[in-house]
mmCIF file of C-alpha atoms in Angstrom:
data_model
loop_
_atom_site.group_PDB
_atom_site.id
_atom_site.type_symbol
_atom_site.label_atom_id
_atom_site.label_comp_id
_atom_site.label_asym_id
_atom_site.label_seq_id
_atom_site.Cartn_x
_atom_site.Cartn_y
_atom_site.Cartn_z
ATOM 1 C CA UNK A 1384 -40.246 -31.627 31.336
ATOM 2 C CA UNK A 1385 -38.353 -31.992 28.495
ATOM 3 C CA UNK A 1386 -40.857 -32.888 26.351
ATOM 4 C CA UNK A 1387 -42.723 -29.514 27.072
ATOM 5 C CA UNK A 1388 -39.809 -27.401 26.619
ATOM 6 C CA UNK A 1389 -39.235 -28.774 22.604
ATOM 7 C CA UNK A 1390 -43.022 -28.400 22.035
ATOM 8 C CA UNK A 1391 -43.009 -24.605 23.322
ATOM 9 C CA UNK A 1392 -40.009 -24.012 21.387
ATOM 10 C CA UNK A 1393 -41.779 -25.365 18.394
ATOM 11 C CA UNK A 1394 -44.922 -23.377 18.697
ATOM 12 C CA UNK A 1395 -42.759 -19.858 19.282
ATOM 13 C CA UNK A 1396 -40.810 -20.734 15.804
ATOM 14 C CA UNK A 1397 -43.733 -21.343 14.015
ATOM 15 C CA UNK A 1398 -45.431 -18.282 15.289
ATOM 16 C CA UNK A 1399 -42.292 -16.424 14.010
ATOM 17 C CA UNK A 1400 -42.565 -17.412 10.955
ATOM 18 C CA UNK A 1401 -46.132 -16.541 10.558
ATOM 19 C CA UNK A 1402 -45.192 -13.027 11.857
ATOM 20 C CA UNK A 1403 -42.566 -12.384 9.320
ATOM 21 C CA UNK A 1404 -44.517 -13.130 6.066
ATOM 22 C CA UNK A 1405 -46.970 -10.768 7.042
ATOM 23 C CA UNK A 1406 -44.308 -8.074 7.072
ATOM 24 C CA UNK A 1407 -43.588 -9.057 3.360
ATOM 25 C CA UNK A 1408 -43.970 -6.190 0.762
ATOM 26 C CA UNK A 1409 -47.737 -6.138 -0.132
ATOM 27 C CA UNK A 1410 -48.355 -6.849 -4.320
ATOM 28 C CA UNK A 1411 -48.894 -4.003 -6.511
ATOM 29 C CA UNK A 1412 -51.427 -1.920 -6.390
ATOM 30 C CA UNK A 1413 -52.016 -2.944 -2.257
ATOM 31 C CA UNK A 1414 -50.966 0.076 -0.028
ATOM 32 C CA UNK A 1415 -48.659 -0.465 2.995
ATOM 33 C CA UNK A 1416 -50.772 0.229 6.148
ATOM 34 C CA UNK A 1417 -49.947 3.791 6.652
ATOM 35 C CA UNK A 1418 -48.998 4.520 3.104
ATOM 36 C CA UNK A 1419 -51.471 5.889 0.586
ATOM 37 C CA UNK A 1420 -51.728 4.266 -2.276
ATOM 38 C CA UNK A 1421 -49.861 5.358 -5.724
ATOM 39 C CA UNK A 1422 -52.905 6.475 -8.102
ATOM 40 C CA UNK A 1423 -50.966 8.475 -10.499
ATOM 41 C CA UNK A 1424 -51.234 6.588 -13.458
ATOM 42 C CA UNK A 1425 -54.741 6.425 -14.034
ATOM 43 C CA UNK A 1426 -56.031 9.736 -11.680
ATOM 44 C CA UNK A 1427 -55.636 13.285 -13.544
ATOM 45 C CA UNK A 1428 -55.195 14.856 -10.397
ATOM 46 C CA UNK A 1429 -57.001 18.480 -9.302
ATOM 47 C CA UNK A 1430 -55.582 20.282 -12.169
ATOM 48 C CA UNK A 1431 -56.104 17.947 -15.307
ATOM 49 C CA UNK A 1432 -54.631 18.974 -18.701
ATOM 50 C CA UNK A 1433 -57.245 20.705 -20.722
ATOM 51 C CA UNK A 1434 -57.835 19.078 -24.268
ATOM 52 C CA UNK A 1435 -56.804 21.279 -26.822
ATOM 53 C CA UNK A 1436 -58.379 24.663 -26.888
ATOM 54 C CA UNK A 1437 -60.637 24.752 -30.622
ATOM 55 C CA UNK A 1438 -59.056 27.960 -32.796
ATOM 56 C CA UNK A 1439 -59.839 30.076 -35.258
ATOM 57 C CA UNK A 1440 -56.958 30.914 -38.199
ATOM 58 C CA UNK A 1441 -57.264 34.014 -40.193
ATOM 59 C CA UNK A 1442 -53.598 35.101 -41.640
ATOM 60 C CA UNK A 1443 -51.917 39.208 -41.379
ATOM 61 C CA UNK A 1444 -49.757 40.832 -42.997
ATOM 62 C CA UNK A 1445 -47.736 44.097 -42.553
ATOM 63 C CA UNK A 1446 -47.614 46.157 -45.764
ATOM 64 C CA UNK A 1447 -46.647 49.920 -45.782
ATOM 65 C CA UNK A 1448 -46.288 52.304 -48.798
ATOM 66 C CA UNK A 1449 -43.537 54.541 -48.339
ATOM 67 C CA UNK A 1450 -43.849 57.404 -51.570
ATOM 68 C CA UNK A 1451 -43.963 55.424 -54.602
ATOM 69 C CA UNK A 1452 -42.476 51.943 -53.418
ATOM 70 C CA UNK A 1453 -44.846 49.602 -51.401
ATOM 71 C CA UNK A 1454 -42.493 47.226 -48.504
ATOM 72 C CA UNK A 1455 -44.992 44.131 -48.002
ATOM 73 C CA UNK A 1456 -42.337 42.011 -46.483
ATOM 74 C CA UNK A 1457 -42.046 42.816 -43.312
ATOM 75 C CA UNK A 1458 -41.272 41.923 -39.586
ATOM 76 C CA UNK A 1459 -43.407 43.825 -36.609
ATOM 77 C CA UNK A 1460 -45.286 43.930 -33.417
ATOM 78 C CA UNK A 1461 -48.559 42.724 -33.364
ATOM 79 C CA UNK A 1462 -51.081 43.079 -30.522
ATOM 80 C CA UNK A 1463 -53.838 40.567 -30.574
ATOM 81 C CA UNK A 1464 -57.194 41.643 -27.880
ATOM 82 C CA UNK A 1465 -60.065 39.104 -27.997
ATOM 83 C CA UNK A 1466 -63.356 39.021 -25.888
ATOM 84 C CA UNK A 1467 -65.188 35.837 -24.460
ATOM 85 C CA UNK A 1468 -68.701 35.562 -24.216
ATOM 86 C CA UNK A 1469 -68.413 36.838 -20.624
ATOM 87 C CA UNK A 1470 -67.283 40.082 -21.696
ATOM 88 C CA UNK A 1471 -63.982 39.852 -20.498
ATOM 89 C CA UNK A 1472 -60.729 40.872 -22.840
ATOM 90 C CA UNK A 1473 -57.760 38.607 -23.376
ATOM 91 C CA UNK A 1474 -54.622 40.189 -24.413
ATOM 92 C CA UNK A 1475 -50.970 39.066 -25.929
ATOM 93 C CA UNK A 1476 -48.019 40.342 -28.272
ATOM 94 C CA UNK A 1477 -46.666 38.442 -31.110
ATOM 95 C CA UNK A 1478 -43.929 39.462 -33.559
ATOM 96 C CA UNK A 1479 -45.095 39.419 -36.966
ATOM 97 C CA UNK A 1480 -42.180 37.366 -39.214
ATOM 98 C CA UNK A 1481 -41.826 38.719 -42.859
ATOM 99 C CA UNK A 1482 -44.740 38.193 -45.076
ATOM 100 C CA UNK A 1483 -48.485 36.513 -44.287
ATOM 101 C CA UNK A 1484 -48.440 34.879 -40.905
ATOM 102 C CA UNK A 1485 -50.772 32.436 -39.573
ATOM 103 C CA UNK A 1486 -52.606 33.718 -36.413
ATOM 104 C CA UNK A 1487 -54.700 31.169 -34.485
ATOM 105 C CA UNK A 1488 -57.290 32.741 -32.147
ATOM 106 C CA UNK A 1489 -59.528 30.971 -29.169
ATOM 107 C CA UNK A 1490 -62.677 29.746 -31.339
ATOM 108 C CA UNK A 1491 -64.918 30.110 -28.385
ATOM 109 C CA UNK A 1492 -64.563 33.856 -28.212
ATOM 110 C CA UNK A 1493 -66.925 36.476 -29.550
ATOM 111 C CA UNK A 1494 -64.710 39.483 -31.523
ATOM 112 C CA UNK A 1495 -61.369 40.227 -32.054
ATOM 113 C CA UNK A 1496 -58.933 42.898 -32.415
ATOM 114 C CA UNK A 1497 -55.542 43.497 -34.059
ATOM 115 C CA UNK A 1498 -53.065 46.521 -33.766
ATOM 116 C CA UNK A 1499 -50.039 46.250 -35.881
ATOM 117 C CA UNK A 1500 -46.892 48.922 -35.447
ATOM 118 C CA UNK A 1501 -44.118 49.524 -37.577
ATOM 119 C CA UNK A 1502 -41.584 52.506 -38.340
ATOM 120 C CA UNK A 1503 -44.109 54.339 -36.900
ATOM 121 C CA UNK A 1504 -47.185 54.040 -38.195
ATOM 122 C CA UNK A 1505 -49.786 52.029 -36.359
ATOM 123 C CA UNK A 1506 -53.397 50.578 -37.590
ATOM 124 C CA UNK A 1507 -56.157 48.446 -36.130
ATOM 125 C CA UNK A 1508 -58.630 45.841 -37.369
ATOM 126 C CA UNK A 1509 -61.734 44.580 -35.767
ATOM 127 C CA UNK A 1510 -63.612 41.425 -36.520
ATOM 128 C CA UNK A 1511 -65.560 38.620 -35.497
ATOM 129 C CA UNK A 1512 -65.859 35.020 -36.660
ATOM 130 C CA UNK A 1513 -69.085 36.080 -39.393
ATOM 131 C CA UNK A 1514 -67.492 38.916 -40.971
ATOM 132 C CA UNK A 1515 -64.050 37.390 -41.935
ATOM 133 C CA UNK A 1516 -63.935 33.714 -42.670
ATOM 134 C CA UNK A 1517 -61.319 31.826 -41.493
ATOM 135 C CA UNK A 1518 -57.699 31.382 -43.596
ATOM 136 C CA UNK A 1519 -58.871 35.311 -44.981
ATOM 137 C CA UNK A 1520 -55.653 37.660 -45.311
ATOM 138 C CA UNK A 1521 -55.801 40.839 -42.997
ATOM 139 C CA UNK A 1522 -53.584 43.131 -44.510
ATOM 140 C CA UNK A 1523 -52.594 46.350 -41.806
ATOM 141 C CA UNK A 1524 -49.977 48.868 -42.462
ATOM 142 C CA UNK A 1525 -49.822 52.171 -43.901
ATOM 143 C CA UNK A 1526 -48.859 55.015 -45.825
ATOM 144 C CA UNK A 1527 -46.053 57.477 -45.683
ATOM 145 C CA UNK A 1528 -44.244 59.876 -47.892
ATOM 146 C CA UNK A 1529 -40.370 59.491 -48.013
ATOM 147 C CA UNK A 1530 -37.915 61.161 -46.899
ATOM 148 C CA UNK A 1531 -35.696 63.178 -48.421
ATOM 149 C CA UNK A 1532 -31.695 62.363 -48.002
ATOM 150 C CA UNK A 1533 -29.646 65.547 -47.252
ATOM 151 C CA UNK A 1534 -25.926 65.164 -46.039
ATOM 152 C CA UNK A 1535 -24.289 62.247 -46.613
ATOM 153 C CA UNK A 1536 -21.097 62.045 -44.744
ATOM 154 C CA UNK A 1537 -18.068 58.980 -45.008
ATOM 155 C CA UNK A 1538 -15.542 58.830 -42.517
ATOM 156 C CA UNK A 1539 -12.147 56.267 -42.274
ATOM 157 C CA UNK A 1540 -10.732 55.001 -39.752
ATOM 158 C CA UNK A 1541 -7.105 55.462 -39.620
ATOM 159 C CA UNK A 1542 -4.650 56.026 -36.851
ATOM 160 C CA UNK A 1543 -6.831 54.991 -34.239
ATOM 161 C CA UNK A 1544 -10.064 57.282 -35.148
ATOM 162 C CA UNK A 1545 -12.127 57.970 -37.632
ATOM 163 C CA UNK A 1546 -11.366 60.623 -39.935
ATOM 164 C CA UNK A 1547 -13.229 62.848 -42.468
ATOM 165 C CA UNK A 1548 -12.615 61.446 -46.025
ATOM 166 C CA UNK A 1549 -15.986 62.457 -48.183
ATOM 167 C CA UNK A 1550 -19.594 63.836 -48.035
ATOM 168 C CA UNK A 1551 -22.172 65.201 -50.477
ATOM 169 C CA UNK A 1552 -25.007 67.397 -49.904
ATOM 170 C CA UNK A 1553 -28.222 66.932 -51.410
ATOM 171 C CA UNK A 1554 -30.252 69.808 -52.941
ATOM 172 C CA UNK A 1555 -34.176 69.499 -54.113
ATOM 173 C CA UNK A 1556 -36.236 71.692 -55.944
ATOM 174 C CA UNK A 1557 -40.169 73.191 -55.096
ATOM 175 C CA UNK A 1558 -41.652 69.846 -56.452
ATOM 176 C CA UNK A 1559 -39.365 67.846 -54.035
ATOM 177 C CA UNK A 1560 -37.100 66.263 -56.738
ATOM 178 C CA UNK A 1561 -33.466 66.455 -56.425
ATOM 179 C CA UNK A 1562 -32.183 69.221 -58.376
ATOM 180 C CA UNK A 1563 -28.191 69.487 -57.162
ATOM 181 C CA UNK A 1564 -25.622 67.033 -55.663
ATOM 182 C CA UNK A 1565 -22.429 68.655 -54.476
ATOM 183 C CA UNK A 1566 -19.595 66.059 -53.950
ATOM 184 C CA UNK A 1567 -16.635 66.813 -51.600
ATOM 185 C CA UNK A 1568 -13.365 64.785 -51.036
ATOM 186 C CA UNK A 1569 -10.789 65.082 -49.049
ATOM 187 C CA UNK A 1570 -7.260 65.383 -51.108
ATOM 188 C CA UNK A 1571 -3.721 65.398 -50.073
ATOM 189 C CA UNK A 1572 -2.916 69.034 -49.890
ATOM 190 C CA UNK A 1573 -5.416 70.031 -47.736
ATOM 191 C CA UNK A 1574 -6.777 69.161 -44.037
ATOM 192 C CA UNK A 1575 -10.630 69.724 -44.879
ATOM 193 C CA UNK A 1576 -12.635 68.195 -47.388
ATOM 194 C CA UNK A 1577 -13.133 70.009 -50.982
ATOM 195 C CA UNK A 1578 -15.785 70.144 -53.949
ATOM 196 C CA UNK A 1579 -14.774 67.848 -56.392
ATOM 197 C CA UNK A 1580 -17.733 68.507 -58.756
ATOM 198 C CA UNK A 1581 -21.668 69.269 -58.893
ATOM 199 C CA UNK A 1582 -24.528 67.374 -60.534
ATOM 200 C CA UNK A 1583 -27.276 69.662 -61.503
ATOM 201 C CA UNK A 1584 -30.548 67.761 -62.695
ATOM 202 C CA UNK A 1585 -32.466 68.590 -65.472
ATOM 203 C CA UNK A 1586 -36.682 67.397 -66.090
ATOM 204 C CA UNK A 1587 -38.792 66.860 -68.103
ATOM 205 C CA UNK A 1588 -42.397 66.492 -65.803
ATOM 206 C CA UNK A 1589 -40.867 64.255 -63.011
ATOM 207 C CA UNK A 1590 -38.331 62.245 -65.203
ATOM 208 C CA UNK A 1591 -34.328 63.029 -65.368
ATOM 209 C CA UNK A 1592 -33.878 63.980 -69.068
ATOM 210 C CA UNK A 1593 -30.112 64.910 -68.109
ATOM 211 C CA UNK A 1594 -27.194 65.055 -65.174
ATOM 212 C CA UNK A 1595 -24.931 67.544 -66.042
ATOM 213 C CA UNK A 1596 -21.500 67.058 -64.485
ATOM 214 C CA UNK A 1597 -19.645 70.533 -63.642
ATOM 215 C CA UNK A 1598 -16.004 70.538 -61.701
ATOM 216 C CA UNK A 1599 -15.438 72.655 -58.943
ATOM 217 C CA UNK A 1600 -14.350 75.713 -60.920
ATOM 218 C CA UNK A 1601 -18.240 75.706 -62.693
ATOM 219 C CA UNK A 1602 -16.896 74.080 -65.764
ATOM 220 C CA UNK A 1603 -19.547 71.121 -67.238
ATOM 221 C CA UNK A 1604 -17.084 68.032 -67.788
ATOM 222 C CA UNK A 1605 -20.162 65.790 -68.562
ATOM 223 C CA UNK A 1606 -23.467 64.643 -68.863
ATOM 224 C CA UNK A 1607 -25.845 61.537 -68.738
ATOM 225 C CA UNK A 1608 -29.168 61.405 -70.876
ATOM 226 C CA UNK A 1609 -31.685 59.270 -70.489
ATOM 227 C CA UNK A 1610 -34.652 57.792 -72.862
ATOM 228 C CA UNK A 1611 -37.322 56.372 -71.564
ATOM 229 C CA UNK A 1612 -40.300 53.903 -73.239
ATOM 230 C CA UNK A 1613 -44.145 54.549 -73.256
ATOM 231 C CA UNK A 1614 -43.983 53.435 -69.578
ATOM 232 C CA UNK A 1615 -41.650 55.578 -67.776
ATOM 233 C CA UNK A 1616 -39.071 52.972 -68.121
ATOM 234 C CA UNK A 1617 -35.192 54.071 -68.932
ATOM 235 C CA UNK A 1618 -34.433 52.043 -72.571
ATOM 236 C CA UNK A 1619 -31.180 54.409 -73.522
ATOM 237 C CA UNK A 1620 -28.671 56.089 -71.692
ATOM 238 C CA UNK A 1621 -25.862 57.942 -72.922
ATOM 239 C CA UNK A 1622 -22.970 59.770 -70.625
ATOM 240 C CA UNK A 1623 -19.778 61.233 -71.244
ATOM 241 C CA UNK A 1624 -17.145 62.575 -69.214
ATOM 242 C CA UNK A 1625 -14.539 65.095 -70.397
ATOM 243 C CA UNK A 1626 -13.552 63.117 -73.967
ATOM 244 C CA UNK A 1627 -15.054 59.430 -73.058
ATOM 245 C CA UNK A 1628 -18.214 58.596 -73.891
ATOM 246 C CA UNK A 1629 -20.140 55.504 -73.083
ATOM 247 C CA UNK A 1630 -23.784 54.227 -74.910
ATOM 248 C CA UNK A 1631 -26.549 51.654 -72.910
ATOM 249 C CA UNK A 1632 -29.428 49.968 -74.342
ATOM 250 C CA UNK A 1633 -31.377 48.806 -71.297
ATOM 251 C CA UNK A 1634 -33.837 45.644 -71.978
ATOM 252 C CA UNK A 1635 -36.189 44.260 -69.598
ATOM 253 C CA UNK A 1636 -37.896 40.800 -68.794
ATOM 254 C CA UNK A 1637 -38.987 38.037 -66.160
ATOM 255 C CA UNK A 1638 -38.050 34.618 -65.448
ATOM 256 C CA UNK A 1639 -40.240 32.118 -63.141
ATOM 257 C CA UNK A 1640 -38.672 34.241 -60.345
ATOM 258 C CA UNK A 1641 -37.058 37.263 -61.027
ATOM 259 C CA UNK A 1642 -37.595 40.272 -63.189
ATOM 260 C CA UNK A 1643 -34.746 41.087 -65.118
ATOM 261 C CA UNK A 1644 -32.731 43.755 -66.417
ATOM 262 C CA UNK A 1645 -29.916 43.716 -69.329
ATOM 263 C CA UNK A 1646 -27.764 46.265 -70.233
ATOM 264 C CA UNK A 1647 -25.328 46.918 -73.178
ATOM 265 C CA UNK A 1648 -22.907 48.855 -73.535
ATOM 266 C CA UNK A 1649 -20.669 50.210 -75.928
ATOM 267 C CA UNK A 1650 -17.786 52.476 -74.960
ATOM 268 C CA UNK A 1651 -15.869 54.556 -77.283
ATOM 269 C CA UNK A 1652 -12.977 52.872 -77.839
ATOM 270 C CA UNK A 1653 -14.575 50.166 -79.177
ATOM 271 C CA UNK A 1654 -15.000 47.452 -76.490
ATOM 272 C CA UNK A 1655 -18.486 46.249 -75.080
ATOM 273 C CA UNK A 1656 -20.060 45.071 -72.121
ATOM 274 C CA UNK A 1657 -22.731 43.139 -71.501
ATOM 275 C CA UNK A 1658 -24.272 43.368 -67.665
ATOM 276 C CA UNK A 1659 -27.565 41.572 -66.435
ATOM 277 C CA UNK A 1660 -29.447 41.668 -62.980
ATOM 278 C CA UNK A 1661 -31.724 39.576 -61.326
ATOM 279 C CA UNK A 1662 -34.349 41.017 -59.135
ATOM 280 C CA UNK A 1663 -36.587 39.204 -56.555
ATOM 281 C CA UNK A 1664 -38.729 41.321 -54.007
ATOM 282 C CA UNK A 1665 -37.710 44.679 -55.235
ATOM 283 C CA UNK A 1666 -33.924 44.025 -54.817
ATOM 284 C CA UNK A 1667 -31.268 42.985 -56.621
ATOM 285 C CA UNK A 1668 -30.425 39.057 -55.735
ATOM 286 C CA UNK A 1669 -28.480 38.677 -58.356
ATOM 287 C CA UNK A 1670 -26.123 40.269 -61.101
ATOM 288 C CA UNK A 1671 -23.227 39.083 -63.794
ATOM 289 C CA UNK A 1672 -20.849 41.356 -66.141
ATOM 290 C CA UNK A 1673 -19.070 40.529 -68.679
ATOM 291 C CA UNK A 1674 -16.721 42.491 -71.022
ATOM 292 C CA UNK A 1675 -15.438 41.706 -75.004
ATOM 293 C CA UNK A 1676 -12.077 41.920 -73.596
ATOM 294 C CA UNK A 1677 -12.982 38.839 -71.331
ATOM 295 C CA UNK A 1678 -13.340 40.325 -68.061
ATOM 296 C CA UNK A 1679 -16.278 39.850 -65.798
ATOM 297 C CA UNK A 1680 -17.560 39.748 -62.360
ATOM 298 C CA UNK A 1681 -20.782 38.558 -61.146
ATOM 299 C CA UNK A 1682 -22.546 38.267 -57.446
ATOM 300 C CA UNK A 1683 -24.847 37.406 -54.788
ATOM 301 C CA UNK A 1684 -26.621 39.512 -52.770
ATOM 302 C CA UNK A 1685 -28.689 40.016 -49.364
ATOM 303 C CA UNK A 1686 -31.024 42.571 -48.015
ATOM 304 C CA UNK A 1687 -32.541 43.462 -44.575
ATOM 305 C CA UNK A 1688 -35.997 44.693 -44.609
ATOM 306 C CA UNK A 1689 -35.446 48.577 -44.092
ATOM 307 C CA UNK A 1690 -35.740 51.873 -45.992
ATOM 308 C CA UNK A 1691 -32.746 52.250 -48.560
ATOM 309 C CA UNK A 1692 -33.302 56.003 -48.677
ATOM 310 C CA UNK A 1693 -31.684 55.993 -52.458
ATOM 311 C CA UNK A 1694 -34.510 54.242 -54.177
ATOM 312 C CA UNK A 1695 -36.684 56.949 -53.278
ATOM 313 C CA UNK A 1696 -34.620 60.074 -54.848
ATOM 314 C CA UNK A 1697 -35.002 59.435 -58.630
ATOM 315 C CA UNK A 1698 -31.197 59.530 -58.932
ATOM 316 C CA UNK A 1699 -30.731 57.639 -61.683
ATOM 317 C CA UNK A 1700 -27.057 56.717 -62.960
ATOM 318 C CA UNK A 1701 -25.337 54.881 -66.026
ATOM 319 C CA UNK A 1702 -25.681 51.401 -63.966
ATOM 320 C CA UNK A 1703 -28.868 51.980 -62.776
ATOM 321 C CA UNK A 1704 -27.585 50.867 -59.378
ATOM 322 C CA UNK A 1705 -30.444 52.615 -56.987
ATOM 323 C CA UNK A 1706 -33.233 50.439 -57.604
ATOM 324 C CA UNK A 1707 -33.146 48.127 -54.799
ATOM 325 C CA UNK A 1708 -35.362 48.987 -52.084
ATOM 326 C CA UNK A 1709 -33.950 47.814 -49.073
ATOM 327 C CA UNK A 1710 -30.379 48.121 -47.785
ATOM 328 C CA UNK A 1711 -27.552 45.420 -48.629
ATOM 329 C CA UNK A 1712 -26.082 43.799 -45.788
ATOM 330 C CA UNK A 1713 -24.312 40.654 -47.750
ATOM 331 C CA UNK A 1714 -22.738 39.570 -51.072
ATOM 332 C CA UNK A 1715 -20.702 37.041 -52.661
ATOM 333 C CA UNK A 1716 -18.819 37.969 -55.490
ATOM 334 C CA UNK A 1717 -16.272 36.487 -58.075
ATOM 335 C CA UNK A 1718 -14.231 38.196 -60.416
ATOM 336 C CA UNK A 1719 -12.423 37.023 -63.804
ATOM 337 C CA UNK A 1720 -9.461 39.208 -65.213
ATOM 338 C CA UNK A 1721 -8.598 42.217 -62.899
ATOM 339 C CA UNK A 1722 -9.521 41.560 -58.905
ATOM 340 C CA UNK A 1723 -9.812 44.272 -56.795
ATOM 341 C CA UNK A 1724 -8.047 45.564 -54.403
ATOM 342 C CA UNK A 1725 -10.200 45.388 -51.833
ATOM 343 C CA UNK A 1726 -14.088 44.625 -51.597
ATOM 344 C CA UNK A 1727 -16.833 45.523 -48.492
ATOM 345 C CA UNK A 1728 -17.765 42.193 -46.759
ATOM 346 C CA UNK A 1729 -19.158 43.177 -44.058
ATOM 347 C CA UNK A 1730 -21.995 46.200 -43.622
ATOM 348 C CA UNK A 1731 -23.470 47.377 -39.861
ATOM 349 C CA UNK A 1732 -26.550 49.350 -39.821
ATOM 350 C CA UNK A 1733 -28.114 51.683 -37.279
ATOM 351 C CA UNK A 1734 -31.762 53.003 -38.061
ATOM 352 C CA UNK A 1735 -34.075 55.223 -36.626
ATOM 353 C CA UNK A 1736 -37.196 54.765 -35.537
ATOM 354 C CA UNK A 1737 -38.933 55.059 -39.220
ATOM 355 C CA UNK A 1738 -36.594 52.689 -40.997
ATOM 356 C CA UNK A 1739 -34.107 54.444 -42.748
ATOM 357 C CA UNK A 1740 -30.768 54.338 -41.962
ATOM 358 C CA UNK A 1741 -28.618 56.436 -39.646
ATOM 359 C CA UNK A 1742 -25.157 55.004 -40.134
ATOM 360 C CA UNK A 1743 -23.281 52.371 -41.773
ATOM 361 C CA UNK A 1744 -19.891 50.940 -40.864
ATOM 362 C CA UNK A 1745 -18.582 49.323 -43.646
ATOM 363 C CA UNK A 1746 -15.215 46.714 -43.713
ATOM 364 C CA UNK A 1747 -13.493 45.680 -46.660
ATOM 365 C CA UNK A 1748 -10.874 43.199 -47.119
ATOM 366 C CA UNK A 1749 -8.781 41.871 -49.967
ATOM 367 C CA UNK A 1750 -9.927 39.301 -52.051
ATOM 368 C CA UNK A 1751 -7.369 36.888 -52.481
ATOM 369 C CA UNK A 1752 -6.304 36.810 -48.763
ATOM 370 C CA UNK A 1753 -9.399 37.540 -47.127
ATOM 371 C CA UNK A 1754 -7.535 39.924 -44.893
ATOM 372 C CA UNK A 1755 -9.377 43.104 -43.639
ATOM 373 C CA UNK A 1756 -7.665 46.257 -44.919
ATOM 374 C CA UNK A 1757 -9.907 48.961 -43.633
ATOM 375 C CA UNK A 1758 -13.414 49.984 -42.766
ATOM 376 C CA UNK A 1759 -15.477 53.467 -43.739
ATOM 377 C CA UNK A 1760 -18.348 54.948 -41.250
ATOM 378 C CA UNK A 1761 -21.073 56.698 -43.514
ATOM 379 C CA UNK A 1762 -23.701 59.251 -41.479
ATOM 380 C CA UNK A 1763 -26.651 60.152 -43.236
ATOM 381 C CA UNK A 1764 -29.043 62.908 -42.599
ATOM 382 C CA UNK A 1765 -32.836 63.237 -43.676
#
């Protein structure tokens, strides 16, 4: 009886034991009963990944001629509508950086579209893959005529608001050229602002022969005169106001980047100045001064990409210092002999809807400390 008992016992451990390594954890790739099995790594799934859709390139750009001065670096909105060969239209918005940008379109579909807006002004293209080959430059804009600056008003902010400090009023003639700037300024003895003097314009076709300067009682206290070359480009300049008169030779020229423009002058008490400026897309980048006596200054500069409505107003001055065609929102500058008091560092623009600007806030600081001292609002009106 024995016996039987150690043999049974036996047979149930060794029955056991064949029970539990069938419970072991099956070897990869072998599914648990009841578990489906783990294809992931080599099964896409219902919704593969497409390989990469084949495109067509063709490159836009946004270039507008406002008056005279074309703006061909420029930021907008462009719509892009393409059709497939079913017939059916596919639509998006980009944002057009400044400059050509490189547009890449489905290469299966049949014709395209483009619709570029900007300040405005709005135009289209149409196309298809055998009428523009691809890496071609489509080139959409515009043209407009500018606007003509009015009021110009500057405000300061003092005692907690801002208060009226200067404005001038511009006047044009039938042919749309200025032909009177009033300045006001506000002075100590009164509470309202005041002429201070008048510049009266004086032609010859549509180029500024002369600025005559009057005060505010009508008497002329100046003048600048201007010469211009063969190709309507100022070469001489002469000014004086009340018993100081100043002389300019203007010369002009390029390097691998810039164009250039040098001016001398001589004043009349016998010192000189020599002042150069660097341009690079229609703005000033880039300028240096330096006087006989030793003096000098030189900067930096940066521009956004709007309407600066002075460039547009043949106003020329002594420093020919409205050529730059957008508006200046940075500079670096450094000065040798006398420092300023105070120099704008900082420069907030609003702008309407056609790209010229509305209103500037302007804060200056000192230049040794770095501390701001005040800031200016300027309103202009078109």
């Amino acid at each position: 009886m024995k016996k039987i008992t150690t043999l049974a016992v036996y047979v149930l451990i060794v029955m056991a034991a064949i029970l539990t390594s069938c419970k072991k954890e099956p070897l990869s790739g072998h599914p648990r009963p009841g578990k489906p099995a783990d294809t992931s790594h080599n099964n896409p799934g219902p919704n593969p990944v497409p390989p990469a859709q084949a495109t067509y390139m063709v490159k836009v750009k946004a270039v507008i001629n406002i008056g005279t001065i074309t703006y061909d670096s420029l930021p907008a909105e462009l719509e892009i509508t393409s059709w497939d060969s079913a017939g059916a239209e596919h639509r998006k918005h980009i944002t057009l950086v400044a400059g050509a940008n490189e547009v890449r379109l489905p290469k299966a579909h049949v014709r395209y579209r483009f619709r570029m807006s900007k300040w405005g002004i709005s135009d289209a293209a149409a196309f298809t893959k055998d009428n523009m080959a691809e890496g071609s430059l489509i080139e959409l804009g515009g043209s407009r005529a500018a606007r003509k600056l009015t009021l110009e008003e500057r405000f300061l902010f003092a005692a907690g608001n801002w208060q009226a400090d200067a404005k001038t009023v511009y006047s044009y003639n039938g042919n749309g050229d200025v032909s009177k700037v009033d300045y006001y300024q506000k002075r100590p003895q009164h509470s309202d602002l005041k002429l201070y003097y008048t510049d009266r314009f004086v032609y010859s076709g549509s180029r500024v022969d002369k600025i005559r300067r009057f005060d505010h009682t009508g008497l002329e206290v100046g003048f600048t005169e201007f010469i211009y070359d063969e190709t309507g480009k100022i070469v001489n300049m002469h000014q004086k106001s009340y018993d100081q008169e100043t002389y300019a030779g203007v010369e002009y020229g390029v390097d691998a980047q810039h164009s250039l423009i040098t001016i001398d002058y001589l004043y009349g008490n016998g010192h000189a100045l020599e002042y150069k400026m660097k341009f690079r897309g229609g703005n000033k980048v880039e300028d240096n001064a330096m006087s006989s006596t030793g003096a000098g200054e030189g900067g930096t500069y940066g521009y956004d990409f709007n309407i600066n409505p002075f460039a547009h107003m043949n106003m020329p001055n002594i420093y020919l210092s409205n050529l730059s065609k957008n508006n200046l929102v940075q500079q670096q500058k450094g000065y040798s002999g006398s420092i300023p008091s105070g120099e704008p560092y900082q420069f907030e623009y609003s702008y309407d809807g056609q790209g010229y600007p509305t209103e500037l806030v302007k804060r200056y600081k000192a230049y040794v400390t770095g501390e701001e001292l005040y800031k200016t609002k300027t309103i202009y009106t078109y």
